[in-house]
Coordinates of C-alpha atoms in Angstrom, one line a residue:
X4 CA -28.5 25.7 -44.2
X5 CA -25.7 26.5 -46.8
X6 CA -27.5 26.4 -49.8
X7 CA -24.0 26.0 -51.8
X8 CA -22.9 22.9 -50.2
X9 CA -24.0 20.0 -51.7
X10 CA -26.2 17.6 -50.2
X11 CA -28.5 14.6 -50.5
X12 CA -30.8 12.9 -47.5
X13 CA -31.8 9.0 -48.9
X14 CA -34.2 7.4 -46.6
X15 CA -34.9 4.0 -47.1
X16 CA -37.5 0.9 -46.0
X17 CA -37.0 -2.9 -46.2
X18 CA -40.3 -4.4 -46.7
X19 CA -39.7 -7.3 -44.1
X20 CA -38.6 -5.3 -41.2
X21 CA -39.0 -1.5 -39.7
X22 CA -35.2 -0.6 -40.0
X23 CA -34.2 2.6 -42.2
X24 CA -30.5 4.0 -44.0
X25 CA -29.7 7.6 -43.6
X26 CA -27.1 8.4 -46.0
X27 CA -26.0 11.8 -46.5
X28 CA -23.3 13.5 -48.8
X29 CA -21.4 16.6 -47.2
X30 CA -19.2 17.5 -44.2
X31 CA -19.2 16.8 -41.2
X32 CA -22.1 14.1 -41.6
X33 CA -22.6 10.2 -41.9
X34 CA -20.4 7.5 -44.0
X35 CA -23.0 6.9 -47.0
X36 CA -24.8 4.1 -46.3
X37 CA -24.7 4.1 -41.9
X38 CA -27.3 2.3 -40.7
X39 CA -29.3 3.8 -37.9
X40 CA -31.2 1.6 -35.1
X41 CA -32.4 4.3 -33.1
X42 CA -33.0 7.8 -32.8
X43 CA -30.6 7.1 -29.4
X44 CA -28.0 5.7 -31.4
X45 CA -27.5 8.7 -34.3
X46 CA -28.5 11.6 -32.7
X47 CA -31.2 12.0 -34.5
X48 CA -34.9 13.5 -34.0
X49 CA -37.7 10.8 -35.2
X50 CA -41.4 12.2 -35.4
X51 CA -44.0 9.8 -36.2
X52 CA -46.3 13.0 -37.2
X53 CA -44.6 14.6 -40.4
X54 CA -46.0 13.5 -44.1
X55 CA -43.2 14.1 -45.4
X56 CA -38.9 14.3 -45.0
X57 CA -37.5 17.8 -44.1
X58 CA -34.3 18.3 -42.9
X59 CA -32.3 21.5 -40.9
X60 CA -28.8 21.6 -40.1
X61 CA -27.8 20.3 -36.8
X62 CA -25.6 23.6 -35.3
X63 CA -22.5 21.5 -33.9
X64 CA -22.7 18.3 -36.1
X65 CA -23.3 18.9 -39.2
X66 CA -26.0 15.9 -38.9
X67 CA -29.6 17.1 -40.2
X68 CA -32.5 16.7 -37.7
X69 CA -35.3 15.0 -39.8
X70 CA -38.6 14.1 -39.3
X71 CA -40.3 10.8 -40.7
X72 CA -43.4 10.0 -41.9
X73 CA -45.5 7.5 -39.6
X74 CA -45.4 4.3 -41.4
X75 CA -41.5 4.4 -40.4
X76 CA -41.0 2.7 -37.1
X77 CA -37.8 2.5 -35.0
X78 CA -37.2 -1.6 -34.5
X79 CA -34.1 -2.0 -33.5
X80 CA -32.2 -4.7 -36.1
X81 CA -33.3 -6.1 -39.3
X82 CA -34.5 -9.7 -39.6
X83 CA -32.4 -11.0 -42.3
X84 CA -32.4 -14.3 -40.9
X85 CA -34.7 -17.5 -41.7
X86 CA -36.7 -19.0 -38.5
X87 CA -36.3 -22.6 -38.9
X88 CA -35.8 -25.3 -36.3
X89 CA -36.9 -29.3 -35.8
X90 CA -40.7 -29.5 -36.7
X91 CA -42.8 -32.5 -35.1
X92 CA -45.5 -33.0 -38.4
X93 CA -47.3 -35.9 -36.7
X94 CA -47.3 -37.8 -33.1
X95 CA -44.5 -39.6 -34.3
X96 CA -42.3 -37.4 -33.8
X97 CA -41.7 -38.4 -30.2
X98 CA -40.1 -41.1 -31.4
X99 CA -37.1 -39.4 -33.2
X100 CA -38.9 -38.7 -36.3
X101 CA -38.8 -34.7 -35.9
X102 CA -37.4 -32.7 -39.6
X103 CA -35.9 -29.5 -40.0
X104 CA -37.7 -27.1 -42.0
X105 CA -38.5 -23.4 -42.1
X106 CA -41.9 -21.7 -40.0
X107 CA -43.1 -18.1 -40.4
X108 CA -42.9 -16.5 -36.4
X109 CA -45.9 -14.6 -35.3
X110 CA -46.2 -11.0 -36.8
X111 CA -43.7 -8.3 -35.9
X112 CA -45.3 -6.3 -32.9
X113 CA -43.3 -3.2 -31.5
X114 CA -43.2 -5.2 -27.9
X115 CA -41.8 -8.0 -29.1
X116 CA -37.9 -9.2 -29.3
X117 CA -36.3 -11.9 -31.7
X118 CA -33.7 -14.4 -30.0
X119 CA -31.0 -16.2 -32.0
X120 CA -30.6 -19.1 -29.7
X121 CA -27.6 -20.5 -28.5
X122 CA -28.7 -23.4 -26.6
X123 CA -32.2 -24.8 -25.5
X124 CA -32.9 -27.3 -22.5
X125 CA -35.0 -30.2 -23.2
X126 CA -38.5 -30.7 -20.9
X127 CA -40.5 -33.6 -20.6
X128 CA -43.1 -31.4 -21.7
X129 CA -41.7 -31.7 -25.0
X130 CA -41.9 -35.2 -25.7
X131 CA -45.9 -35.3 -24.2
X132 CA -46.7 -32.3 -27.1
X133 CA -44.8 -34.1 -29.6
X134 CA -47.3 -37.5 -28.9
X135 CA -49.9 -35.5 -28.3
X136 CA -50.0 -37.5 -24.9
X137 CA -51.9 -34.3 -22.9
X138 CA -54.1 -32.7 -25.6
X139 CA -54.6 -33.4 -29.5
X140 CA -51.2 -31.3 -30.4
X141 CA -51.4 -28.4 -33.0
X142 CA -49.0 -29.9 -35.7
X143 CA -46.5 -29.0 -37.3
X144 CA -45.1 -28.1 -34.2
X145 CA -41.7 -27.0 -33.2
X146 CA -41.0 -27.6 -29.0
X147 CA -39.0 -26.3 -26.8
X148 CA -39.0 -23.7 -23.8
X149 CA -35.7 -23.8 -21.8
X150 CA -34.3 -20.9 -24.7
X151 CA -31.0 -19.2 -24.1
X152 CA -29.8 -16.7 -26.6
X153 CA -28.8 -12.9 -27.9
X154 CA -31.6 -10.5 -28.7
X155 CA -30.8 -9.6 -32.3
X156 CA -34.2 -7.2 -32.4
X157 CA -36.0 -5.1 -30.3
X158 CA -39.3 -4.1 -30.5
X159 CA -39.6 0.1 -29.6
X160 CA -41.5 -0.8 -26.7
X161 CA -39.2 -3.2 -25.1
X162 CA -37.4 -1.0 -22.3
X163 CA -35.3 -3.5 -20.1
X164 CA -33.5 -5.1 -22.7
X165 CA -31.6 -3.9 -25.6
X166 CA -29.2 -5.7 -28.6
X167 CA -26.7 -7.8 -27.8
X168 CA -28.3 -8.8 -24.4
X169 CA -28.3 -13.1 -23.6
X170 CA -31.7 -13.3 -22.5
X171 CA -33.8 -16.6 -21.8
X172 CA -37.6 -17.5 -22.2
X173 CA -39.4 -20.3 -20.0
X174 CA -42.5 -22.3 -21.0
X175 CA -45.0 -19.1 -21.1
X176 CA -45.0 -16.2 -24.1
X177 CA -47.7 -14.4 -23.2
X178 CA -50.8 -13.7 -20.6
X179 CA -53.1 -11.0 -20.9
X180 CA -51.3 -8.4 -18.7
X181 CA -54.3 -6.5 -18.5
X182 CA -55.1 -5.4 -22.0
X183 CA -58.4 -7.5 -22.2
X184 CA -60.0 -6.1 -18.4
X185 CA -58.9 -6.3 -14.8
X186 CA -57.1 -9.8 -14.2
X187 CA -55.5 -9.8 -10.4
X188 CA -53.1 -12.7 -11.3
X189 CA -51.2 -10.5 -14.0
X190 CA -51.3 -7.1 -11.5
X191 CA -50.1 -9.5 -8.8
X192 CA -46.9 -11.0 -11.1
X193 CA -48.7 -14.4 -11.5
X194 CA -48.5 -14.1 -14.6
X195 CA -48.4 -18.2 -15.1
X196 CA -51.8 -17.9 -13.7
X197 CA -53.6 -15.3 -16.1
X198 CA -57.3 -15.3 -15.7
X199 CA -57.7 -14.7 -19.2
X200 CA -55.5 -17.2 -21.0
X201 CA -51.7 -18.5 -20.9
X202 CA -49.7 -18.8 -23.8
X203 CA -46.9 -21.4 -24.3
X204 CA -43.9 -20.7 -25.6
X205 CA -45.1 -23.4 -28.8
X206 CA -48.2 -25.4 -29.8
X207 CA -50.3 -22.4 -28.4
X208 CA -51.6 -19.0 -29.9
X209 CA -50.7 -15.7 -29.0
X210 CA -52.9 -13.2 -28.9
X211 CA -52.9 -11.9 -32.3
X212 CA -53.6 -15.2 -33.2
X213 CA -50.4 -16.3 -34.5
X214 CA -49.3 -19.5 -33.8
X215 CA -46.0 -20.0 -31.0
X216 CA -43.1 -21.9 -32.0
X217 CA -40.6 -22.6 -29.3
X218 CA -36.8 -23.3 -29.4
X219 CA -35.3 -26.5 -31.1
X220 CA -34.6 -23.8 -33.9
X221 CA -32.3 -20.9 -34.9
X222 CA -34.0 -18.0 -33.5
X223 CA -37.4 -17.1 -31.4
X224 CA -39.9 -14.3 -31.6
X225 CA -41.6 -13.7 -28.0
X226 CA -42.8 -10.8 -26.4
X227 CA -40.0 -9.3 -24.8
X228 CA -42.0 -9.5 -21.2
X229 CA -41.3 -12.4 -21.0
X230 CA -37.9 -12.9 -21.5
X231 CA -35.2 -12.2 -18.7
X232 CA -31.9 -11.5 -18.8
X233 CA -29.3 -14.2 -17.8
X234 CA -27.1 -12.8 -15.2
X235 CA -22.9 -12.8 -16.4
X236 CA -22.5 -15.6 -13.2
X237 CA -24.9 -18.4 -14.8
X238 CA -23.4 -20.1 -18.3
X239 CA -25.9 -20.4 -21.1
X240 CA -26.1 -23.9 -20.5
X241 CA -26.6 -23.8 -16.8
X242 CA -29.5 -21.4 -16.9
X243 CA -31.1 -23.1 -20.2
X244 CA -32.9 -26.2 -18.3
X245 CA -33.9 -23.6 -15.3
X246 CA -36.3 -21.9 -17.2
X247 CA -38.8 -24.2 -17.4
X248 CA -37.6 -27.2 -14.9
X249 CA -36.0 -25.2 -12.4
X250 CA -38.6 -22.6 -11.7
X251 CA -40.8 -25.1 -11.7
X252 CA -39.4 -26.6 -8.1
X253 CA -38.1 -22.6 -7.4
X254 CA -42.0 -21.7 -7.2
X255 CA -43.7 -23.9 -5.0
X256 CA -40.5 -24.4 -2.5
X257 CA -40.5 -20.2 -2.3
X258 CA -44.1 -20.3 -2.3
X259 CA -44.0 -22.8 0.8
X260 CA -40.8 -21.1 2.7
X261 CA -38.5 -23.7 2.1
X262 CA -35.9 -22.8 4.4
X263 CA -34.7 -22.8 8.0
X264 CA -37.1 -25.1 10.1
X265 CA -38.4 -26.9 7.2
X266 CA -37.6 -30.8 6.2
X267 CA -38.5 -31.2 2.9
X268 CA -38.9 -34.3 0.6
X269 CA -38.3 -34.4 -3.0
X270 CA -40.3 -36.9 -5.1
X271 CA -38.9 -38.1 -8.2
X272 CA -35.0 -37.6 -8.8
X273 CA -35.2 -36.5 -12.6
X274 CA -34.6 -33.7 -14.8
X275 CA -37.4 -31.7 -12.3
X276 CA -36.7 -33.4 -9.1
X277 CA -33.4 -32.9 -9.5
X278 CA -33.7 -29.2 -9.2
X279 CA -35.6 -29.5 -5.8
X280 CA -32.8 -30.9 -4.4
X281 CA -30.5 -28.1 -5.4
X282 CA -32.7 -25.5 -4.5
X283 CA -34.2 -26.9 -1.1
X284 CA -30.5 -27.2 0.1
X285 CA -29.8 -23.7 -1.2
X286 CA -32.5 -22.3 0.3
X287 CA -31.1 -23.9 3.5
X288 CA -33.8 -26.6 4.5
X289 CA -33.2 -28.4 8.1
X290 CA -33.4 -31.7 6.0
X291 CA -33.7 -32.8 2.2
X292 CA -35.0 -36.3 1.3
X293 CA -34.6 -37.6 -2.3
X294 CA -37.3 -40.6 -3.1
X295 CA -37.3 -42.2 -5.7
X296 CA -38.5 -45.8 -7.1
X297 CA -34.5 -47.2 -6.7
X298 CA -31.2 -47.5 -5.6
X299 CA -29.0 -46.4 -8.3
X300 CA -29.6 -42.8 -7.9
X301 CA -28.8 -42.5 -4.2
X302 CA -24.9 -41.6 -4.2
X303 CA -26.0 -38.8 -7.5
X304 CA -28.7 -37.5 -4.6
X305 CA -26.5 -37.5 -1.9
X306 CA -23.9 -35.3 -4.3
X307 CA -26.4 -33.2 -4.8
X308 CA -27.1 -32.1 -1.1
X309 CA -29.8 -34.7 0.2
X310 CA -29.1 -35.6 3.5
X311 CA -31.5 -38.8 3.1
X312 CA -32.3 -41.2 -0.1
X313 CA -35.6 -43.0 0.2
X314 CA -36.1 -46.1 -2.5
X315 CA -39.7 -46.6 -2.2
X316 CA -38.8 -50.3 -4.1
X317 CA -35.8 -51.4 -2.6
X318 CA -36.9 -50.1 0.9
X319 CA -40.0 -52.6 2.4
X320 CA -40.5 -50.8 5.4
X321 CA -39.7 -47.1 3.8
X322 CA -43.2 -45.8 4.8
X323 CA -43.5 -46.8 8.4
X324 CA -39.8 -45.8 9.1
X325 CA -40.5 -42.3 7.8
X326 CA -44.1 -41.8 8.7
X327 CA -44.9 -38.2 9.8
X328 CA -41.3 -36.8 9.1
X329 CA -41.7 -33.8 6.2
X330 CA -43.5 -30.6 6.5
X331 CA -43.1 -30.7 3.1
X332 CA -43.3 -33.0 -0.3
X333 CA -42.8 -31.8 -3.5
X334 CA -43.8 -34.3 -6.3
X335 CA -42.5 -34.1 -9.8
X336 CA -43.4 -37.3 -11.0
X337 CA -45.8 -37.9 -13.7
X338 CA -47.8 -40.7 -13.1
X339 CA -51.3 -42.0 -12.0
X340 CA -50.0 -45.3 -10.3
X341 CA -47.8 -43.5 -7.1
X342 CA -48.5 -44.8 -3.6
X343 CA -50.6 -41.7 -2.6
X344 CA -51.4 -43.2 1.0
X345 CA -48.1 -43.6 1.9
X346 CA -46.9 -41.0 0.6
X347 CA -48.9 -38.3 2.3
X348 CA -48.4 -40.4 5.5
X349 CA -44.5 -38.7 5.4
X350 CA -45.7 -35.2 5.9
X351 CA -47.0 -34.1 9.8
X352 CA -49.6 -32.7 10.6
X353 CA -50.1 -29.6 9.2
X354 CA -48.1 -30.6 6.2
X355 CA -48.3 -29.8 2.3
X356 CA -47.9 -32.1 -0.5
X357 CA -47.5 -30.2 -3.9
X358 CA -48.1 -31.6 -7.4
X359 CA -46.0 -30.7 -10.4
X360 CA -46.0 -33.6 -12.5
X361 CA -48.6 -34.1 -14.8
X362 CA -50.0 -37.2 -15.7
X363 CA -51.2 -38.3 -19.1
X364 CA -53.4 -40.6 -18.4
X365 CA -56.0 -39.1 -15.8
X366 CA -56.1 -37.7 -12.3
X367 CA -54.3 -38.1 -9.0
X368 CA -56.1 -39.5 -6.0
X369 CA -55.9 -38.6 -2.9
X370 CA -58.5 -40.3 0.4
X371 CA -60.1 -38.2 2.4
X372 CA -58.7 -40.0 5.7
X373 CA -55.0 -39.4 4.5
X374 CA -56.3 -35.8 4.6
X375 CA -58.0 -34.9 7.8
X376 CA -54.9 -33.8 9.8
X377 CA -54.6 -30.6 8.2
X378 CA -52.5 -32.2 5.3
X379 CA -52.9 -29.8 2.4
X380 CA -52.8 -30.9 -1.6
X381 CA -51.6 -27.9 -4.1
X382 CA -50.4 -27.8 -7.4
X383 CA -48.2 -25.6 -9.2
X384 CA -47.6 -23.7 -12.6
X385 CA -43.9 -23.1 -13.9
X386 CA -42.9 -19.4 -12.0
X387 CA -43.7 -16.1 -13.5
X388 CA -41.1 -14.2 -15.3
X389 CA -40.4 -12.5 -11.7
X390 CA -39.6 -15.6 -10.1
X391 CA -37.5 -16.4 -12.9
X392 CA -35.6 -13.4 -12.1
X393 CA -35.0 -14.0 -8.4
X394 CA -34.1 -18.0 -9.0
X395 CA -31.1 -16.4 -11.0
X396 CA -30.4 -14.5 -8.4
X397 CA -30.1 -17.5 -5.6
X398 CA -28.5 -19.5 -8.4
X399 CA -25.7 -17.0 -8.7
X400 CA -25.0 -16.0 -5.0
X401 CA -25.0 -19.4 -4.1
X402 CA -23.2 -21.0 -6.9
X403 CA -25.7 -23.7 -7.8
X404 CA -25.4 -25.9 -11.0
X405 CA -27.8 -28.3 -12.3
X406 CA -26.5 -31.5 -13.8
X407 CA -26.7 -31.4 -17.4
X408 CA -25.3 -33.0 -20.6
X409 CA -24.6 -30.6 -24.3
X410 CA -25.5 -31.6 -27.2
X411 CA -25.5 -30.5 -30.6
X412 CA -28.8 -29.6 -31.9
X413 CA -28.5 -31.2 -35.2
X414 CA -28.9 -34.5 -32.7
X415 CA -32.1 -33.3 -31.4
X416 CA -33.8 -36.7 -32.7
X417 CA -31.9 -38.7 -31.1
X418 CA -31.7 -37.0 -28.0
X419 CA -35.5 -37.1 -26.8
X420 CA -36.0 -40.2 -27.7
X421 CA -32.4 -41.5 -24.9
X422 CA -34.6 -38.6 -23.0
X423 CA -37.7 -41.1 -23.3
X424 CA -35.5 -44.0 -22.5
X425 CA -34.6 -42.7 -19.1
X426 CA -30.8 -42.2 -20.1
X427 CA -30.8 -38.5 -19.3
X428 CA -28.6 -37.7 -16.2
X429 CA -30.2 -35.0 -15.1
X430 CA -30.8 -33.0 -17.7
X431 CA -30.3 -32.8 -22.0
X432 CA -29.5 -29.4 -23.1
X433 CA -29.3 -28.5 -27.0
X434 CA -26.5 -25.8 -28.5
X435 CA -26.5 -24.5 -31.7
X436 CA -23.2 -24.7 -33.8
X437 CA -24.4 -21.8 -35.9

């Protein structure tokens, strides 16, 4: 090094995040004051083993080649941003009573990203955690899992996605993935089925302990697992509600090889439901049915690709006139009081009748004599972040967009409780104006 030529190296921490400056006076070197990201991004050599700073002149550059001592880490933006977002304080919050304040995310880990979120579907799942109408909810609470935004930082062991990238996150964080023992759900991609335990995107805990927070807010933390990149075909907004609604139909229809030679029914034309009929046509069913309770959403159905509308209270003699008809039924609604008899009576024998809804107020029942011709009951759990992955892919080869209505999110109030109220066609998606 030219001992003549004068030089200074500043390195640099911000207490809330893992960033560092490299400034450096002389020629051939960096404005004072570049921030550096990356060891990719400057050039330079990072060693987590050295106690202390030394630099050596980089032949060609001029650059200096330093190594840093191991409390620095190499995150990949700084989090000068707030995390706030609408925060459910109470059960009453369900009905519109939701307020904006800030939360603290769950501790910075290196495999983690941070999401400032465009847009962010809303789930019936959202309004049950708000009431606490499935489990005692873990207030304050801030809902939401249908997230669509830009990675603003990237955790050093995040490899598939970097800044800048619109990713999306569904209703799970985080599963075990193996760190706590075997699990043959997480080594099989099932991740929505850990054997350990699943973490929602909010009202849940990871595994640090930290509490989850999900996306009626300005930006999410998540372990970057778990989020997937949007493809360029699919628009925010479009692939927003299929993160949580539309891989919950994409899972058990590809899980049940929904396709050529299959008529399948879809029960319950809603935000869910109407995804099955999208994706059952897509998938190229011989025949989709659409049932629901009435009329007035037949023509939207038939629109949608269902080659036959059954309303179960309009139509008498729906039953009898379908009996035996479907190999398969999908059911998305969530309710204790559905006409299981009948209703199993549509499939053949052989058939499968899966459950996604989920009822607040108890099980489903199902008679042993509706049963014994082979008719088999499932259920089904959201889609790992695989099947995520390859509904984007059918979604954008065949062009398929879900019915949805924007809205701003500083109408989040009032928009789940009209989502309450039934007045959602098909499905409420929140943007961010910031």
């Amino acid at each position: 090094m030219d001992n003549t030529e004068s030089q200074s190296r500043e390195l640099s921490e911000s207490p809330s995040d893992s960033n560092f400056t490299i400034s450096r006076r002389g020629r051939n070197c960096l404005p004072r004051g570049t921030e550096v990201s990356s060891s990719e991004k400057c050039g330079l050599w990072l060693s987590p083993t050295a106690a202390d700073i030394n630099g050596a002149e980089a032949p060609e550059t001029g650059l200096s080649i330093f190594t840093v001592n191991s409390t620095y880490t190499t995150s990949k933006m700084a989090t000068d941003y707030k995390f706030e977002g609408w925060m459910g304080l109470d059960s009453t919050a369900a009905e519109g009573n939701m307020v904006w304040q800030e939360f603290t995310p769950k501790k910075w880990e290196e495999t983690d990203i941070d999401i400032k979120i465009s847009h962010c579907g809303v789930c019936g799942s959202d309004l049950h955690t708000l009431r606490s109408g499935w489990r005692a909810s873990d207030y304050p609470c801030c809902v939401g899992h249908e997230i669509v935004g830009t990675a603003v930082r990237v955790g050093s062991q995040v490899s598939d996605i970097k800044l800048g990238d619109r990713v999306g996150v569904g209703a799970q964080s985080e599963s075990c993935l193996g760190r706590q023992g075997d699990c043959e759900e997480c080594a099989m991609g099932l991740e929505q089925y850990c054997s350990k335990k699943v973490i929602g995107t909010y009202n849940s805990n990871f595994y640090n302990g930290d509490k989850s927070y999900g996306g009626y807010a300005l930006y999410n933390r998540v372990p970057g697992h778990f989020a997937i990149k949007i493809p360029d075909a699919i628009t925010s907004a479009d692939a927003a509600p299929m993160l949580c609604g539309g891989v919950t139909l994409y899972s058990p229809l590809k899980h049940n090889n929904c396709g050529p030679g299959k008529r399948v029914g879809i029960i319950g034309v809603g935000g869910l439901g109407h995804f099955g009929v999208l994706f059952a046509k897509a998938m190229g069913a011989d025949k989709v049915v659409a049932i629901s309770r009435k009329l007035n959403k037949k023509e939207d159905s038939l629109n949608m690709g269902a080659d036959q509308y059954i309303a179960t209270d309009d139509e008498p003699e729906w039953a009898t006139a379908n009996s035996r008809s479907l190999d398969l039924i999908v059911s998305t609604v969530s309710s204790t009081k559905m006409p299981m008899v009948e209703y199993l009576g549509l499939l053949k024998t052989g058939g499968t009748f899966v459950q996604v809804g989920l009822p607040e107020d108890g099980g489903l029942f199902a008679p042993v004599r509706n049963l014994m011709r082979r008719i088999k009951l499932e259920s089904s759990l959201v889609g790992s972040p695989n099947e995520i992955r390859e509904m984007f892919q059918l979604v954008a080869e065949k062009g398929i967009r879900p019915w949805i209505e924007e809205i701003p999110m500083k109408d989040a109030n009032k928009t789940i409780v009209d989502m309450e109220d039934g007045k959602a066609r098909y499905r409420y998606v929140l943007v961010n104006d910031q």
